[in-house]
Coordinates of C-alpha atoms in Angstrom, one line a residue:
M1 CA -8.0 59.0 53.4
R2 CA -6.6 59.4 49.7
R3 CA -4.8 57.3 47.8
R4 CA -1.7 57.4 45.3
G5 CA -1.5 55.8 42.3
T6 CA -3.7 54.0 39.8
S7 CA -5.5 50.6 40.9
L8 CA -5.0 47.2 38.8
L9 CA -8.5 48.0 37.6
E10 CA -8.0 51.4 35.6
V11 CA -4.3 50.1 34.4
T12 CA -5.7 47.0 32.6
I13 CA -8.8 49.3 31.3
A14 CA -6.1 51.8 29.8
T15 CA -3.6 49.6 28.5
G16 CA -6.9 48.0 26.7
L17 CA -8.1 51.5 25.4
V18 CA -4.3 52.0 23.8
A19 CA -4.4 48.4 22.2
M20 CA -7.3 48.9 20.2
L21 CA -6.5 51.8 19.5
A22 CA -2.7 50.5 17.8
V23 CA -4.5 48.1 16.6
V24 CA -7.6 50.6 14.8
S25 CA -4.7 52.7 13.4
A26 CA -2.8 50.3 12.1
S27 CA -5.6 48.8 9.6
I28 CA -5.7 52.1 8.6
S29 CA -2.7 52.5 7.6
V30 CA -3.4 49.2 6.0
D31 CA -5.7 50.3 4.6
L32 CA -4.4 53.9 3.2
S33 CA -1.2 52.2 1.4
R34 CA -3.2 48.7 -0.3
G35 CA -4.5 52.0 -1.8
M36 CA -2.2 53.9 -2.4
S37 CA 0.2 51.0 -3.5
E38 CA -1.9 50.0 -6.4
N39 CA -2.3 54.2 -7.2
I40 CA 1.7 54.0 -7.8
A41 CA 1.5 50.5 -10.0
R42 CA -1.6 51.8 -12.3
T43 CA 0.6 55.1 -13.0
R44 CA 3.6 53.6 -13.6
L45 CA 1.4 51.4 -15.8
A46 CA 0.2 54.7 -17.4
T47 CA 3.1 56.3 -17.3
E48 CA 5.2 53.3 -19.5
A49 CA 2.4 52.8 -22.0
R50 CA 2.2 56.2 -22.7
L51 CA 5.7 56.9 -23.5
T52 CA 5.1 54.0 -25.9
V53 CA 2.8 55.4 -27.5
E54 CA 4.5 58.4 -28.1
S55 CA 7.6 56.9 -29.4
L56 CA 5.5 54.5 -31.6
R57 CA 3.7 57.4 -32.7
R58 CA 6.6 59.8 -33.8
D59 CA 8.0 56.6 -35.7
L60 CA 5.1 55.2 -37.9
S61 CA 3.9 58.7 -38.5
G62 CA 5.8 58.6 -41.7
C63 CA 9.0 60.4 -41.5
D64 CA 12.0 60.2 -39.6
P65 CA 11.1 62.2 -36.4
D66 CA 15.0 62.9 -35.8
Q67 CA 15.3 64.0 -39.4
P68 CA 16.9 67.6 -38.9
L69 CA 16.0 69.3 -42.1
G70 CA 12.5 68.8 -42.4
E71 CA 12.5 67.5 -45.5
R72 CA 9.3 65.3 -46.3
S73 CA 11.7 63.3 -49.2
V74 CA 14.5 62.6 -47.5
G75 CA 13.8 60.3 -43.9
T76 CA 10.3 58.9 -45.1
L77 CA 8.9 55.4 -43.6
V78 CA 9.4 53.7 -46.9
G79 CA 9.5 49.8 -45.4
I80 CA 7.9 48.0 -42.5
E81 CA 8.0 44.1 -41.3
S82 CA 8.6 41.8 -38.8
T83 CA 11.9 39.6 -38.7
N84 CA 9.6 37.1 -36.4
R85 CA 6.9 37.5 -34.0
T86 CA 8.6 39.3 -31.3
T87 CA 11.1 42.8 -33.4
L88 CA 9.2 45.6 -35.9
R89 CA 11.3 47.0 -37.7
L90 CA 11.2 50.9 -39.6
C91 CA 13.0 51.6 -42.6
F92 CA 13.3 55.1 -43.3
D93 CA 14.8 56.1 -47.2
G94 CA 17.8 58.0 -47.0
D95 CA 18.9 57.8 -50.6
Q96 CA 15.4 59.4 -52.1
N97 CA 15.3 55.8 -54.0
N98 CA 11.8 55.5 -51.7
R99 CA 12.6 51.8 -51.8
A100 CA 13.3 49.8 -48.2
D101 CA 16.9 48.9 -48.8
W102 CA 17.4 48.4 -44.8
M103 CA 21.4 49.2 -45.6
P104 CA 22.8 53.0 -44.6
P105 CA 22.5 55.4 -46.3
D106 CA 18.7 53.9 -45.2
R107 CA 18.1 55.0 -41.4
V108 CA 16.8 51.6 -39.3
I109 CA 14.7 51.2 -36.4
V110 CA 14.0 48.6 -34.2
Y111 CA 11.6 47.9 -31.7
E112 CA 12.2 44.3 -30.3
S113 CA 11.0 42.8 -26.0
E114 CA 14.1 41.5 -23.9
Q115 CA 13.4 40.1 -20.2
E116 CA 10.8 42.4 -19.6
L117 CA 12.1 44.8 -21.7
L118 CA 10.8 46.9 -24.9
I119 CA 13.8 48.1 -26.6
R120 CA 13.5 50.8 -29.5
S121 CA 17.8 50.9 -31.5
D122 CA 19.3 52.4 -34.6
P123 CA 21.6 49.3 -35.7
F124 CA 23.2 51.4 -37.5
G125 CA 23.3 54.3 -35.5
S126 CA 24.9 52.5 -32.7
H127 CA 21.3 54.1 -30.8
S128 CA 19.5 52.1 -28.0
N129 CA 16.6 53.1 -25.7
V130 CA 15.1 51.0 -22.6
L131 CA 11.0 52.3 -23.4
T132 CA 9.2 50.7 -21.3
H133 CA 10.0 48.2 -18.5
S134 CA 7.3 45.8 -17.4
V135 CA 7.0 43.8 -20.1
Q136 CA 4.9 40.8 -20.6
A137 CA 3.8 40.3 -24.2
W138 CA 5.1 42.2 -27.3
Q139 CA 3.9 40.8 -30.6
V140 CA 4.1 41.8 -33.9
D141 CA 1.6 40.6 -36.7
D142 CA 2.1 41.0 -40.2
Q143 CA -1.3 40.9 -41.9
G144 CA 0.3 41.6 -45.4
D145 CA -1.0 45.3 -46.4
H146 CA -1.0 46.4 -42.0
V147 CA 1.2 45.8 -38.8
Q148 CA -0.8 44.8 -35.8
L149 CA 1.0 45.5 -32.4
L150 CA -0.3 43.7 -29.7
L151 CA 2.3 45.0 -25.9
T152 CA 0.8 43.8 -22.3
L153 CA 2.5 45.7 -19.4
G154 CA 2.2 43.7 -15.8
L155 CA 2.9 45.5 -12.7
G156 CA 1.6 43.2 -9.8
R157 CA -1.4 42.1 -9.7
F158 CA -2.1 45.2 -13.0
T159 CA -2.3 44.3 -16.0
E160 CA -2.9 46.6 -19.3
T161 CA -2.4 45.9 -22.8
Y162 CA -2.2 47.6 -26.3
T163 CA -3.8 47.1 -29.3
F164 CA -1.8 49.4 -32.5
D165 CA -2.7 48.4 -35.9
T166 CA -0.5 50.4 -38.6
S167 CA -0.7 50.1 -42.2
K168 CA 1.9 49.6 -44.6
P169 CA 3.4 52.3 -46.5
S170 CA 2.9 51.9 -50.4
Q171 CA 5.3 51.2 -52.5

């Protein structure tokens, strides 16, 4: 005579197999998500670094990047200074006297770090942009004829350090 249902042994074996399958699938998903989260963190750091590099490249190129007329004599970079080791100030000539007056009509751009943010601001134009999040260190080292900028970005256990070196404009 045939019996109906399953025996206790069959139920125990099936339960054990399902539990092993659950453990294996959980460990696979943890391994996959760990790799994805690391890639997300690295990509975010690279994106923020790229935005900062692009902004510094535009500002340190020698001319005011926001000059609508495209004239070389107006908006020329005439001054770079560091008021302290965490602030970079750039002066673009607005009155064509080829001197850094640091007051209007010259345009002043300020880079400074504040609460893990790198901020680019125009104090006389009242514009302020957050360039980068996750700033661990921002250091401006004035070395006489040139300025060295050190930017360290960090997110979780990942850190990236970038060094920029630019010469000061000749007066």
